[in-house]
CSV table of C-alpha atoms in Angstrom, one decimal:
chain,number,residue,atom,x,y,z
A,1,MET,CA,110.3,121.7,129.8
A,2,PRO,CA,109.0,123.9,127.4
A,3,THR,CA,105.1,125.1,127.8
A,4,ILE,CA,102.9,125.9,124.5
A,5,THR,CA,99.5,126.8,124.1
A,6,ILE,CA,97.5,124.2,121.6
A,7,ALA,CA,94.0,124.8,121.0
A,8,GLU,CA,93.9,128.1,123.9
A,9,ALA,CA,95.2,125.6,126.4
A,10,ASP,CA,98.6,125.5,128.0
A,11,VAL,CA,100.4,122.3,127.8
A,12,GLU,CA,103.8,121.2,128.7
A,13,LEU,CA,106.1,119.0,126.6
A,14,ASN,CA,109.1,117.7,127.0
A,15,ASP,CA,112.1,117.9,124.6
A,16,ASP,CA,111.1,115.5,122.1
A,17,GLY,CA,107.3,116.8,122.1
A,18,PHE,CA,105.6,114.1,124.1
A,19,PHE,CA,103.1,115.4,126.8
A,20,GLU,CA,104.6,115.5,130.4
A,21,VAL,CA,100.7,115.7,131.3
A,22,PRO,CA,98.2,113.5,129.5
A,23,GLU,CA,95.7,114.9,131.2
A,24,GLN,CA,96.3,118.2,129.5
A,25,TRP,CA,95.7,116.3,126.0
A,26,THR,CA,92.2,117.4,124.3
A,27,GLU,CA,90.7,116.3,121.1
A,28,GLU,CA,90.8,119.9,120.1
A,29,MET,CA,94.3,119.7,119.8
A,30,VAL,CA,94.9,117.0,117.5
A,31,PRO,CA,94.7,119.2,114.0
A,32,THR,CA,97.6,121.3,115.4
A,33,LEU,CA,99.5,118.3,116.8
A,34,ALA,CA,98.7,116.5,113.3
A,35,LEU,CA,100.2,119.6,111.5
A,36,ASN,CA,103.3,119.8,113.7
A,37,GLU,CA,104.0,116.2,112.7
A,38,GLY,CA,103.5,116.9,108.8
A,39,ILE,CA,100.1,115.1,109.0
A,40,GLN,CA,97.6,117.5,106.9
A,41,GLU,CA,94.6,115.8,107.4
A,42,VAL,CA,93.3,113.6,110.3
A,43,THR,CA,91.6,110.8,109.0
A,44,GLU,CA,89.1,108.5,110.5
A,45,ASP,CA,91.9,105.4,110.9
A,46,HIS,CA,94.1,108.2,112.5
A,47,TRP,CA,91.6,108.8,115.2
A,48,THR,CA,91.4,105.1,115.9
A,49,VAL,CA,94.9,105.3,116.7
A,50,ILE,CA,95.2,107.8,118.3
A,51,ARG,CA,92.2,106.6,120.8
A,52,PHE,CA,93.6,103.2,121.2
A,53,MET,CA,97.1,104.9,122.0
A,54,ARG,CA,95.5,106.9,124.9
A,55,LYS,CA,93.4,103.6,125.8
A,56,GLU,CA,96.3,101.6,126.2
A,57,TYR,CA,98.2,104.2,128.0
A,58,PHE,CA,95.9,104.5,130.8
A,59,GLU,CA,95.3,100.7,131.1
A,60,LYS,CA,98.8,99.7,131.3
A,61,GLY,CA,101.2,102.6,131.8
A,62,THR,CA,102.7,103.0,128.4
A,63,GLY,CA,101.5,103.3,124.8
A,64,PRO,CA,101.7,100.5,123.1
A,65,THR,CA,104.4,99.8,120.0
A,66,VAL,CA,104.3,99.4,116.3
A,67,ARG,CA,103.5,95.7,116.4
A,68,VAL,CA,101.3,95.6,119.6
A,69,LEU,CA,99.2,98.6,117.2
A,70,GLY,CA,99.1,96.2,114.5
A,71,LYS,CA,97.9,93.1,116.2
A,72,THR,CA,94.9,94.6,118.4
A,73,SER,CA,94.2,98.4,116.7
A,74,GLY,CA,92.4,96.9,114.2
A,75,VAL,CA,95.0,99.0,111.6
A,76,THR,CA,97.6,96.9,110.1
A,77,VAL,CA,101.5,97.8,110.1
A,78,LYS,CA,101.3,98.8,106.5
A,79,GLU,CA,98.6,101.2,107.0
A,80,LEU,CA,100.1,102.4,110.2
A,81,TYR,CA,103.4,103.7,108.1
A,82,ARG,CA,101.1,105.2,105.3
A,83,LEU,CA,99.5,107.3,108.2
A,84,PHE,CA,102.3,108.1,110.2
A,85,PRO,CA,105.4,107.7,107.7
A,86,LYS,CA,107.9,109.0,110.4
A,87,GLY,CA,107.1,106.1,112.7
A,88,PRO,CA,103.9,105.1,113.9
A,89,GLY,CA,104.1,104.5,117.6
A,90,LYS,CA,106.1,107.8,118.7
A,91,VAL,CA,104.2,109.9,116.1
A,92,ALA,CA,100.8,108.5,117.4
A,93,ALA,CA,101.9,108.9,121.0
A,94,ARG,CA,102.6,112.8,120.2
A,95,MET,CA,99.3,113.4,118.7
A,96,ALA,CA,97.4,111.2,121.4
A,97,GLY,CA,99.3,113.2,123.8
A,98,ILE,CA,100.8,110.5,125.7
A,99,PRO,CA,104.7,109.8,126.7
A,100,LYS,CA,107.0,107.9,123.9
A,101,PRO,CA,105.8,104.0,124.0
A,102,ARG,CA,108.5,101.9,125.7
A,103,GLY,CA,109.2,98.6,123.9
A,104,CYS,CA,111.6,97.1,121.7
A,105,ILE,CA,109.5,95.2,119.6
B,1,MET,CA,114.4,113.6,118.3
B,2,ASP,CA,113.5,113.4,114.6
B,3,LEU,CA,115.7,110.4,112.9
B,4,SER,CA,113.7,110.5,109.7
B,5,ASN,CA,116.3,111.7,107.7
B,6,GLU,CA,118.8,108.7,109.1
B,7,LYS,CA,119.5,105.4,107.2
B,8,ILE,CA,120.6,102.4,108.5
B,9,SER,CA,121.6,99.1,107.0
B,10,ILE,CA,121.9,95.9,108.6
B,11,VAL,CA,123.9,92.9,107.7
B,12,ILE,CA,122.8,89.5,109.2
B,13,SER,CA,125.4,86.9,108.6
B,14,GLN,CA,124.4,84.0,111.2
B,15,GLY,CA,122.1,81.4,110.9
B,16,SER,CA,121.4,81.0,114.7
B,17,LEU,CA,118.4,82.1,116.8
B,18,GLU,CA,120.7,84.5,118.7
B,19,GLY,CA,122.4,85.6,115.4
B,20,ILE,CA,119.5,86.7,113.5
B,21,TYR,CA,117.4,88.2,116.4
B,22,PRO,CA,119.4,91.2,117.1
B,23,GLY,CA,119.7,92.5,113.5
B,24,LEU,CA,115.8,91.9,113.4
B,25,ILE,CA,115.3,93.7,116.3
B,26,MET,CA,117.4,96.6,115.1
B,27,ALA,CA,115.9,97.2,112.1
B,28,ASN,CA,112.4,97.0,113.4
B,29,GLY,CA,113.2,99.5,115.7
B,30,ALA,CA,114.7,102.0,113.7
B,31,ARG,CA,111.4,101.7,111.4
B,32,ALA,CA,109.8,102.5,114.1
B,33,GLU,CA,111.7,105.6,114.7
B,34,GLY,CA,110.8,106.8,111.1
B,35,MET,CA,114.6,105.5,109.8
B,36,GLU,CA,114.9,104.1,106.6
B,37,ALA,CA,116.1,100.8,107.2
B,38,ASN,CA,117.4,97.6,104.8
B,39,LEU,CA,118.1,94.2,106.0
B,40,PHE,CA,121.3,92.2,104.1
B,41,PHE,CA,121.1,88.3,104.5
B,42,THR,CA,124.4,87.0,104.3
B,43,PHE,CA,126.2,83.2,104.0
B,44,PHE,CA,124.0,81.5,106.8
B,45,GLY,CA,121.8,84.6,107.9
B,46,LEU,CA,120.1,83.6,104.5
B,47,ASP,CA,118.4,80.7,106.5
B,48,ALA,CA,116.2,83.6,108.0
B,49,ILE,CA,114.4,84.5,105.0
B,50,HIS,CA,114.5,80.6,103.4
B,51,ARG,CA,111.1,79.6,102.7
B,52,LYS,CA,111.6,76.0,104.4
B,53,ARG,CA,114.2,77.1,107.0
B,54,GLN,CA,113.4,80.0,108.8
B,55,GLU,CA,110.9,77.9,110.9
B,56,HIS,CA,113.5,75.9,112.1
B,57,ILE,CA,116.4,78.2,113.3
B,58,LYS,CA,117.8,76.8,116.4
B,59,VAL,CA,120.1,78.4,119.3
B,60,ALA,CA,123.6,77.5,119.1
B,61,THR,CA,124.4,74.9,122.1
B,62,VAL,CA,128.1,74.2,121.1
B,63,GLY,CA,130.8,76.6,121.6
B,64,ASN,CA,128.3,79.2,123.3
B,65,PRO,CA,129.9,79.9,126.9
B,66,ALA,CA,127.2,82.3,127.9
B,67,LEU,CA,124.5,79.6,127.6
B,68,HIS,CA,126.0,78.0,130.7
B,69,VAL,CA,126.0,74.7,128.9
B,70,PRO,CA,129.1,72.6,128.7
B,71,THR,CA,130.1,72.1,124.8
B,72,TRP,CA,130.2,68.4,125.4
B,73,ALA,CA,126.6,68.4,126.4
B,74,GLY,CA,125.6,71.1,123.9
B,75,GLY,CA,126.7,68.5,120.9
B,76,LEU,CA,124.1,65.7,122.3
B,77,PRO,CA,121.3,65.0,120.0
B,78,GLY,CA,118.0,66.9,120.9
B,79,VAL,CA,119.9,69.6,123.3
B,80,SER,CA,119.8,72.3,120.5
B,81,SER,CA,116.1,71.3,119.7
B,82,ALA,CA,115.3,71.7,123.4
B,83,MET,CA,117.1,74.7,124.3
B,84,THR,CA,115.3,76.4,121.1
B,85,HIS,CA,111.9,75.4,122.6
B,86,VAL,CA,112.5,76.4,126.1
B,87,MET,CA,113.8,80.1,124.4
B,88,GLU,CA,110.7,80.2,122.1
B,89,HIS,CA,108.3,79.6,125.1
B,90,LYS,CA,110.1,82.5,127.0
B,91,MET,CA,109.7,85.1,123.8
B,92,GLU,CA,105.9,84.3,123.5
B,93,LYS,CA,105.5,84.9,127.1
B,94,LEU,CA,107.1,88.2,126.2
B,95,GLU,CA,105.1,88.6,123.1
B,96,ILE,CA,108.1,88.6,120.8
B,97,PRO,CA,107.0,87.4,117.5
B,98,SER,CA,108.8,84.3,116.0
B,99,ILE,CA,111.4,84.7,113.0
B,100,PRO,CA,109.1,84.0,110.0
B,101,GLU,CA,106.4,86.7,111.6
B,102,PHE,CA,109.0,89.0,112.5
B,103,VAL,CA,110.4,88.9,108.9
B,104,GLU,CA,106.8,89.7,107.9
B,105,LEU,CA,106.2,92.2,110.0
B,106,ILE,CA,109.5,94.0,108.8
B,107,SER,CA,108.7,93.6,105.8
B,108,ASP,CA,105.4,95.3,106.4
B,109,THR,CA,107.1,98.4,107.9
B,110,GLY,CA,108.7,99.2,104.5
B,111,ALA,CA,112.4,98.1,105.4
B,112,GLY,CA,114.2,96.5,102.5
B,113,LEU,CA,114.9,92.6,102.4
B,114,TYR,CA,117.9,91.6,100.3
B,115,ALA,CA,120.0,88.8,99.9
B,116,CYS,CA,123.3,88.4,99.3
B,117,LYS,CA,124.2,87.1,95.8
B,118,ALA,CA,127.9,85.4,96.8
B,119,SER,CA,125.9,83.6,99.2
B,120,VAL,CA,123.0,82.6,97.1
B,121,ASP,CA,125.4,81.0,94.3
B,122,LEU,CA,127.7,79.8,97.1
B,123,PHE,CA,124.4,77.8,98.2
B,124,GLY,CA,122.9,77.1,95.2
B,125,LEU,CA,119.8,79.3,96.0
B,126,GLU,CA,117.2,80.8,93.8
B,127,MET,CA,114.8,83.9,94.2
B,128,ASP,CA,112.2,81.2,94.3
B,129,ASP,CA,114.0,80.0,97.4
B,130,PHE,CA,112.8,82.8,99.5
B,131,ILE,CA,109.9,83.9,101.3
B,132,GLU,CA,107.7,86.7,99.6
B,133,GLY,CA,108.7,90.1,101.1
B,134,VAL,CA,112.8,89.5,99.9
B,135,ASP,CA,113.0,92.5,97.5
B,136,ASP,CA,116.3,90.9,95.4
B,137,VAL,CA,119.2,89.5,95.4
B,138,ILE,CA,122.2,92.0,95.2
B,139,THR,CA,126.1,92.1,95.1
B,140,VAL,CA,127.9,93.8,97.5
B,141,GLY,CA,128.6,97.0,95.4
B,142,GLU,CA,124.6,97.4,95.5
B,143,PHE,CA,124.5,97.1,98.9
B,144,TYR,CA,127.3,100.0,99.6
B,145,GLU,CA,125.1,102.0,97.1
B,146,MET,CA,122.0,101.7,99.0
B,147,ALA,CA,123.6,102.0,102.2
B,148,PHE,CA,125.7,105.1,101.2
B,149,GLY,CA,125.2,108.0,103.7
B,150,GLY,CA,124.0,106.1,106.3
B,151,HIS,CA,125.1,103.8,108.9
B,152,ILE,CA,126.1,99.9,108.3
B,153,VAL,CA,125.7,97.6,111.2
B,154,PHE,CA,126.9,94.2,110.8
B,155,THR,CA,125.5,91.1,112.9
């Protein structure tokens, strides 16, 4: 369980780069987290997804899968894969400071 | 774990509800992990991308011991439809998409959808018989070229 410093704050990540403590996340960390995912510019659409991920996580105890994101976040599945080519659910979860979403579909 | 350099090619060869869903779930899941994924529909699996048939996929109620319906009962008129209805109802409650919706979702994730040429010829089908998201009708050789360097899963 490595502890790293992002935006001048210490955060605990698991081996796959997901936050162990979602409360340690701040908005200031997002540009750095994005660069770690190979995303150079965080657009308003990225933010829409990130905020939705956190909202769902705190309401339901797990982040949404790509299908749920596509149905309810206001961003289509095609667009989600353009924004997060390496997997919208998991990359957006790392950027949103929440654990990996659990769901098969 | 970064799986974005991995590739998987999934063959769907059966036309029953339980024969189609696992391959769809695996393809969708692969894309969600950032993997490249291609679906190859062959033989009765072609029904999953057939414009007129994909909405009428049924559970196999004959010769399916894990369904716990005796084979003689499974063959009675309407049993397959009724079992399918029950299964679809359960799936809907769990927010599992129907087959047409699921195939469209997978196409939107950027996965490739391909029909097997030998089966297309055998059943006398054409590209027009398939839904919009289908990329092409390909030969087994073209499938191997596409799948090269990745994993192949046959369902």
